[in-house]
Amino acid sequence: MAISKIDPVTSIDLADKEYFHVDLTTSMTGLGDTTIHTVDFGGKGTVKYDSKSNFDSANDAYLLGSSDGVYLINFSMGIRSDTISTEAIIDAIAAVFVATDGSTFVAVNGAGFRIYDQQGDEAGSVMLSGSFIYKSTTATTKIILKSYANTNPGDYEISDDAQTNQGSAGTADPFATARCTFLSVVRIA
């Protein structure tokens, strides 16, 4: 059996490839308890890659570039109480919502967390993430990332970096540049 050798430099053409990545670069604070919020990537984020220029910053949504493409979608979200010393997270959810018509969004995949029990043990922050394959069926399919948190009592925030999500007060913290809330899309077929 002969093994063929492929030259990786000449066989990969990224010009036709679709990939997108946006980071939340400023935390979203003062988010109402037990309320669903869309991550404000358009106003508080930075797009790192958008090979098809399909990011709708006004609606914080990404338009999938193919009506029949298969996509690998990744998300991560850091959620924490606004005031760690007086508030706590009972439960939290992060999910990717899809609108095949471009405007009516429904949750498709996400992650949830519940710490509260009869002992009253509660968390101050949580990381939620996920990865899944999605098959687009229309040319108008958009995706967004949403959150929900139940705090005891008070507001919550969506953190932009690992240091903020952990609650460290150190200004020289090496984790301050590690983005913890993001959305990535890669067309794989």
PDB file of C-alpha atoms in Angstrom:
ATOM      1  CA  MET A   1       0.000   0.000   0.000  1.00  0.00           C
ATOM      2  CA  ALA A   2       1.468   3.318  -1.066  1.00  0.00           C
ATOM      3  CA  ILE A   3       1.048   6.365   1.121  1.00  0.00           C
ATOM      4  CA  SER A   4       0.732   9.623  -0.745  1.00  0.00           C
ATOM      5  CA  LYS A   5       2.413  12.688   0.627  1.00  0.00           C
ATOM      6  CA  ILE A   6       0.412  15.915   0.666  1.00  0.00           C
ATOM      7  CA  ASP A   7       2.117  19.271   0.633  1.00  0.00           C
ATOM      8  CA  PRO A   8       0.231  21.209   3.357  1.00  0.00           C
ATOM      9  CA  VAL A   9       1.281  24.575   1.973  1.00  0.00           C
ATOM     10  CA  THR A  10      -0.216  24.079  -1.471  1.00  0.00           C
ATOM     11  CA  SER A  11      -3.244  21.972  -0.523  1.00  0.00           C
ATOM     12  CA  ILE A  12      -4.861  24.374   1.952  1.00  0.00           C
ATOM     13  CA  ASP A  13      -6.713  27.340   0.498  1.00  0.00           C
ATOM     14  CA  LEU A  14      -8.301  29.500   3.197  1.00  0.00           C
ATOM     15  CA  ALA A  15      -9.783  31.988   0.716  1.00  0.00           C
ATOM     16  CA  ASP A  16     -13.005  29.983   0.364  1.00  0.00           C
ATOM     17  CA  LYS A  17     -13.208  28.881   3.999  1.00  0.00           C
ATOM     18  CA  GLU A  18     -15.729  30.314   6.420  1.00  0.00           C
ATOM     19  CA  TYR A  19     -14.633  30.983   9.974  1.00  0.00           C
ATOM     20  CA  PHE A  20     -15.703  33.470  12.601  1.00  0.00           C
ATOM     21  CA  HIS A  21     -14.602  34.264  16.145  1.00  0.00           C
ATOM     22  CA  VAL A  22     -15.679  37.067  18.482  1.00  0.00           C
ATOM     23  CA  ASP A  23     -14.494  37.740  22.043  1.00  0.00           C
ATOM     24  CA  LEU A  24     -16.309  39.709  24.710  1.00  0.00           C
ATOM     25  CA  THR A  25     -13.653  42.311  25.611  1.00  0.00           C
ATOM     26  CA  THR A  26     -15.606  44.402  28.137  1.00  0.00           C
ATOM     27  CA  SER A  27     -17.658  42.714  30.865  1.00  0.00           C
ATOM     28  CA  MET A  28     -21.426  43.155  30.814  1.00  0.00           C
ATOM     29  CA  THR A  29     -22.415  44.255  34.326  1.00  0.00           C
ATOM     30  CA  GLY A  30     -25.684  45.002  36.081  1.00  0.00           C
ATOM     31  CA  LEU A  31     -27.603  42.245  34.307  1.00  0.00           C
ATOM     32  CA  GLY A  32     -30.970  41.655  35.937  1.00  0.00           C
ATOM     33  CA  ASP A  33     -31.493  38.563  38.039  1.00  0.00           C
ATOM     34  CA  THR A  34     -33.552  35.781  36.377  1.00  0.00           C
ATOM     35  CA  THR A  35     -33.536  37.596  33.028  1.00  0.00           C
ATOM     36  CA  ILE A  36     -32.288  36.322  29.669  1.00  0.00           C
ATOM     37  CA  HIS A  37     -29.603  38.498  28.076  1.00  0.00           C
ATOM     38  CA  THR A  38     -27.981  38.391  24.636  1.00  0.00           C
ATOM     39  CA  VAL A  39     -24.199  38.736  24.794  1.00  0.00           C
ATOM     40  CA  ASP A  40     -23.360  42.217  23.490  1.00  0.00           C
ATOM     41  CA  PHE A  41     -20.577  41.212  21.133  1.00  0.00           C
ATOM     42  CA  GLY A  42     -21.396  44.172  18.854  1.00  0.00           C
ATOM     43  CA  GLY A  43     -20.909  46.831  21.537  1.00  0.00           C
ATOM     44  CA  LYS A  44     -18.567  45.149  24.025  1.00  0.00           C
ATOM     45  CA  GLY A  45     -16.725  42.641  21.859  1.00  0.00           C
ATOM     46  CA  THR A  46     -13.945  42.349  19.338  1.00  0.00           C
ATOM     47  CA  VAL A  47     -14.243  40.292  16.175  1.00  0.00           C
ATOM     48  CA  LYS A  48     -10.982  38.402  15.632  1.00  0.00           C
ATOM     49  CA  TYR A  49     -11.982  36.568  12.448  1.00  0.00           C
ATOM     50  CA  ASP A  50     -14.880  37.013  10.041  1.00  0.00           C
ATOM     51  CA  SER A  51     -13.818  35.527   6.719  1.00  0.00           C
ATOM     52  CA  LYS A  52     -17.228  36.143   5.087  1.00  0.00           C
ATOM     53  CA  SER A  53     -18.029  39.507   6.787  1.00  0.00           C
ATOM     54  CA  ASN A  54     -21.288  38.012   8.128  1.00  0.00           C
ATOM     55  CA  PHE A  55     -21.304  39.477  11.649  1.00  0.00           C
ATOM     56  CA  ASP A  56     -24.427  41.544  12.357  1.00  0.00           C
ATOM     57  CA  SER A  57     -23.041  43.786  15.122  1.00  0.00           C
ATOM     58  CA  ALA A  58     -26.345  45.642  15.581  1.00  0.00           C
ATOM     59  CA  ASN A  59     -28.037  42.380  16.608  1.00  0.00           C
ATOM     60  CA  ASP A  60     -24.977  40.535  18.032  1.00  0.00           C
ATOM     61  CA  ALA A  61     -25.655  37.740  15.540  1.00  0.00           C
ATOM     62  CA  TYR A  62     -23.615  35.779  13.019  1.00  0.00           C
ATOM     63  CA  LEU A  63     -25.219  34.861   9.677  1.00  0.00           C
ATOM     64  CA  LEU A  64     -24.138  31.396   8.563  1.00  0.00           C
ATOM     65  CA  GLY A  65     -22.732  31.732   5.048  1.00  0.00           C
ATOM     66  CA  SER A  66     -24.336  28.652   3.510  1.00  0.00           C
ATOM     67  CA  SER A  67     -27.863  27.302   3.270  1.00  0.00           C
ATOM     68  CA  ASP A  68     -26.545  23.741   3.334  1.00  0.00           C
ATOM     69  CA  GLY A  69     -23.249  24.006   5.229  1.00  0.00           C
ATOM     70  CA  VAL A  70     -22.174  21.958   8.213  1.00  0.00           C
ATOM     71  CA  TYR A  71     -20.658  24.037  11.017  1.00  0.00           C
ATOM     72  CA  LEU A  72     -18.633  23.451  14.153  1.00  0.00           C
ATOM     73  CA  ILE A  73     -19.880  25.968  16.730  1.00  0.00           C
ATOM     74  CA  ASN A  74     -18.050  26.647  20.000  1.00  0.00           C
ATOM     75  CA  PHE A  75     -19.027  28.937  22.848  1.00  0.00           C
ATOM     76  CA  SER A  76     -17.836  29.836  26.300  1.00  0.00           C
ATOM     77  CA  MET A  77     -19.292  32.185  28.903  1.00  0.00           C
ATOM     78  CA  GLY A  78     -18.110  33.360  32.284  1.00  0.00           C
ATOM     79  CA  ILE A  79     -20.957  34.332  34.624  1.00  0.00           C
ATOM     80  CA  ARG A  80     -20.431  35.824  38.073  1.00  0.00           C
ATOM     81  CA  SER A  81     -22.286  37.756  40.737  1.00  0.00           C
ATOM     82  CA  ASP A  82     -21.721  41.505  40.444  1.00  0.00           C
ATOM     83  CA  THR A  83     -20.778  41.679  44.127  1.00  0.00           C
ATOM     84  CA  ILE A  84     -19.186  38.429  45.226  1.00  0.00           C
ATOM     85  CA  SER A  85     -19.289  39.273  48.945  1.00  0.00           C
ATOM     86  CA  THR A  86     -23.067  39.773  49.088  1.00  0.00           C
ATOM     87  CA  GLU A  87     -24.492  37.840  46.165  1.00  0.00           C
ATOM     88  CA  ALA A  88     -24.280  34.295  44.937  1.00  0.00           C
ATOM     89  CA  ILE A  89     -25.233  32.337  41.865  1.00  0.00           C
ATOM     90  CA  ILE A  90     -27.898  29.714  42.464  1.00  0.00           C
ATOM     91  CA  ASP A  91     -28.064  28.568  38.838  1.00  0.00           C
ATOM     92  CA  ALA A  92     -26.982  29.780  35.407  1.00  0.00           C
ATOM     93  CA  ILE A  93     -27.378  28.917  31.718  1.00  0.00           C
ATOM     94  CA  ALA A  94     -25.508  29.798  28.527  1.00  0.00           C
ATOM     95  CA  ALA A  95     -26.866  28.727  25.153  1.00  0.00           C
ATOM     96  CA  VAL A  96     -26.513  29.277  21.437  1.00  0.00           C
ATOM     97  CA  PHE A  97     -29.797  30.327  19.871  1.00  0.00           C
ATOM     98  CA  VAL A  98     -30.517  29.820  16.160  1.00  0.00           C
ATOM     99  CA  ALA A  99     -32.967  31.670  13.906  1.00  0.00           C
ATOM    100  CA  THR A 100     -33.455  29.900  10.589  1.00  0.00           C
ATOM    101  CA  ASP A 101     -35.589  32.834   9.411  1.00  0.00           C
ATOM    102  CA  GLY A 102     -32.998  35.374  10.609  1.00  0.00           C
ATOM    103  CA  SER A 103     -35.088  36.763  13.482  1.00  0.00           C
ATOM    104  CA  THR A 104     -36.999  34.110  15.498  1.00  0.00           C
ATOM    105  CA  PHE A 105     -34.350  32.649  17.800  1.00  0.00           C
ATOM    106  CA  VAL A 106     -34.666  29.334  19.659  1.00  0.00           C
ATOM    107  CA  ALA A 107     -32.117  27.621  21.877  1.00  0.00           C
ATOM    108  CA  VAL A 108     -30.362  24.665  20.251  1.00  0.00           C
ATOM    109  CA  ASN A 109     -27.403  23.775  22.491  1.00  0.00           C
ATOM    110  CA  GLY A 110     -26.126  25.071  25.795  1.00  0.00           C
ATOM    111  CA  ALA A 111     -24.791  24.397  29.249  1.00  0.00           C
ATOM    112  CA  GLY A 112     -26.335  24.817  32.684  1.00  0.00           C
ATOM    113  CA  PHE A 113     -25.155  24.916  36.270  1.00  0.00           C
ATOM    114  CA  ARG A 114     -26.974  24.582  39.592  1.00  0.00           C
ATOM    115  CA  ILE A 115     -25.115  24.807  42.901  1.00  0.00           C
ATOM    116  CA  TYR A 116     -27.852  25.778  45.335  1.00  0.00           C
ATOM    117  CA  ASP A 117     -28.969  23.030  47.702  1.00  0.00           C
ATOM    118  CA  GLN A 118     -30.785  22.733  51.013  1.00  0.00           C
ATOM    119  CA  GLN A 119     -27.593  23.752  52.828  1.00  0.00           C
ATOM    120  CA  GLY A 120     -27.546  27.135  51.071  1.00  0.00           C
ATOM    121  CA  ASP A 121     -24.194  26.537  49.367  1.00  0.00           C
ATOM    122  CA  GLU A 122     -23.886  28.930  46.451  1.00  0.00           C
ATOM    123  CA  ALA A 123     -21.206  29.833  43.905  1.00  0.00           C
ATOM    124  CA  GLY A 124     -19.861  33.282  43.074  1.00  0.00           C
ATOM    125  CA  SER A 125     -18.925  32.493  39.467  1.00  0.00           C
ATOM    126  CA  VAL A 126     -19.197  29.749  36.896  1.00  0.00           C
ATOM    127  CA  MET A 127     -17.841  28.914  33.434  1.00  0.00           C
ATOM    128  CA  LEU A 128     -20.198  27.394  30.885  1.00  0.00           C
ATOM    129  CA  SER A 129     -19.086  26.154  27.477  1.00  0.00           C
ATOM    130  CA  GLY A 130     -20.002  23.824  24.680  1.00  0.00           C
ATOM    131  CA  SER A 131     -19.205  22.618  21.208  1.00  0.00           C
ATOM    132  CA  PHE A 132     -21.522  21.065  18.632  1.00  0.00           C
ATOM    133  CA  ILE A 133     -22.047  20.415  14.931  1.00  0.00           C
ATOM    134  CA  TYR A 134     -24.924  22.231  13.242  1.00  0.00           C
ATOM    135  CA  LYS A 135     -26.367  21.691   9.739  1.00  0.00           C
ATOM    136  CA  SER A 136     -27.706  24.868   8.166  1.00  0.00           C
ATOM    137  CA  THR A 137     -30.912  24.540   6.115  1.00  0.00           C
ATOM    138  CA  THR A 138     -31.635  28.141   5.052  1.00  0.00           C
ATOM    139  CA  ALA A 139     -29.686  31.106   3.692  1.00  0.00           C
ATOM    140  CA  THR A 140     -31.023  33.292   6.533  1.00  0.00           C
ATOM    141  CA  THR A 141     -29.790  31.262   9.529  1.00  0.00           C
ATOM    142  CA  LYS A 142     -28.280  33.422  12.279  1.00  0.00           C
ATOM    143  CA  ILE A 143     -26.859  32.453  15.662  1.00  0.00           C
ATOM    144  CA  ILE A 144     -26.474  34.380  18.927  1.00  0.00           C
ATOM    145  CA  LEU A 145     -25.262  33.596  22.452  1.00  0.00           C
ATOM    146  CA  LYS A 146     -27.573  34.197  25.425  1.00  0.00           C
ATOM    147  CA  SER A 147     -27.329  33.933  29.201  1.00  0.00           C
ATOM    148  CA  TYR A 148     -29.558  33.528  32.222  1.00  0.00           C
ATOM    149  CA  ALA A 149     -28.648  33.542  35.907  1.00  0.00           C
ATOM    150  CA  ASN A 150     -30.537  33.294  39.171  1.00  0.00           C
ATOM    151  CA  THR A 151     -28.592  35.135  41.877  1.00  0.00           C
ATOM    152  CA  ASN A 152     -29.377  35.514  45.545  1.00  0.00           C
ATOM    153  CA  PRO A 153     -30.208  38.441  45.381  1.00  0.00           C
ATOM    154  CA  GLY A 154     -28.997  41.035  42.902  1.00  0.00           C
ATOM    155  CA  ASP A 155     -27.528  41.377  39.468  1.00  0.00           C
ATOM    156  CA  TYR A 156     -24.993  39.272  37.617  1.00  0.00           C
ATOM    157  CA  GLU A 157     -22.391  39.927  34.970  1.00  0.00           C
ATOM    158  CA  ILE A 158     -20.947  38.212  31.940  1.00  0.00           C
ATOM    159  CA  SER A 159     -17.180  38.333  32.350  1.00  0.00           C
ATOM    160  CA  ASP A 160     -14.804  39.195  29.545  1.00  0.00           C
ATOM    161  CA  ASP A 161     -11.711  37.524  31.005  1.00  0.00           C
ATOM    162  CA  ALA A 162     -10.729  34.731  33.387  1.00  0.00           C
ATOM    163  CA  GLN A 163      -9.382  37.113  36.053  1.00  0.00           C
ATOM    164  CA  THR A 164     -12.661  39.036  36.217  1.00  0.00           C
ATOM    165  CA  ASN A 165     -14.700  35.843  36.366  1.00  0.00           C
ATOM    166  CA  GLN A 166     -12.598  34.516  39.239  1.00  0.00           C
ATOM    167  CA  GLY A 167     -12.873  37.839  41.099  1.00  0.00           C
ATOM    168  CA  SER A 168      -9.166  38.556  41.518  1.00  0.00           C
ATOM    169  CA  ALA A 169      -8.327  42.147  42.351  1.00  0.00           C
ATOM    170  CA  GLY A 170      -4.719  41.905  41.149  1.00  0.00           C
ATOM    171  CA  THR A 171      -3.897  44.243  38.273  1.00  0.00           C
ATOM    172  CA  ALA A 172      -0.905  42.188  37.156  1.00  0.00           C
ATOM    173  CA  ASP A 173      -2.864  38.945  37.001  1.00  0.00           C
ATOM    174  CA  PRO A 174      -1.606  36.905  34.007  1.00  0.00           C
ATOM    175  CA  PHE A 175      -5.158  35.619  33.411  1.00  0.00           C
ATOM    176  CA  ALA A 176      -6.522  39.102  32.609  1.00  0.00           C
ATOM    177  CA  THR A 177      -5.818  38.527  28.907  1.00  0.00           C
ATOM    178  CA  ALA A 178      -7.493  35.096  28.799  1.00  0.00           C
ATOM    179  CA  ARG A 179     -10.896  35.676  27.192  1.00  0.00           C
ATOM    180  CA  CYS A 180     -13.602  33.522  28.762  1.00  0.00           C
ATOM    181  CA  THR A 181     -16.702  34.637  26.840  1.00  0.00           C
ATOM    182  CA  PHE A 182     -16.594  33.994  23.100  1.00  0.00           C
ATOM    183  CA  LEU A 183     -18.377  32.511  20.098  1.00  0.00           C
ATOM    184  CA  SER A 184     -16.624  30.654  17.253  1.00  0.00           C
ATOM    185  CA  VAL A 185     -18.011  29.263  14.005  1.00  0.00           C
ATOM    186  CA  VAL A 186     -16.139  27.162  11.432  1.00  0.00           C
ATOM    187  CA  ARG A 187     -17.720  25.675   8.322  1.00  0.00           C
ATOM    188  CA  ILE A 188     -16.480  22.094   8.126  1.00  0.00           C
ATOM    189  CA  ALA A 189     -18.444  20.841   5.106  1.00  0.00           C
TER     190      ALA A 189
END
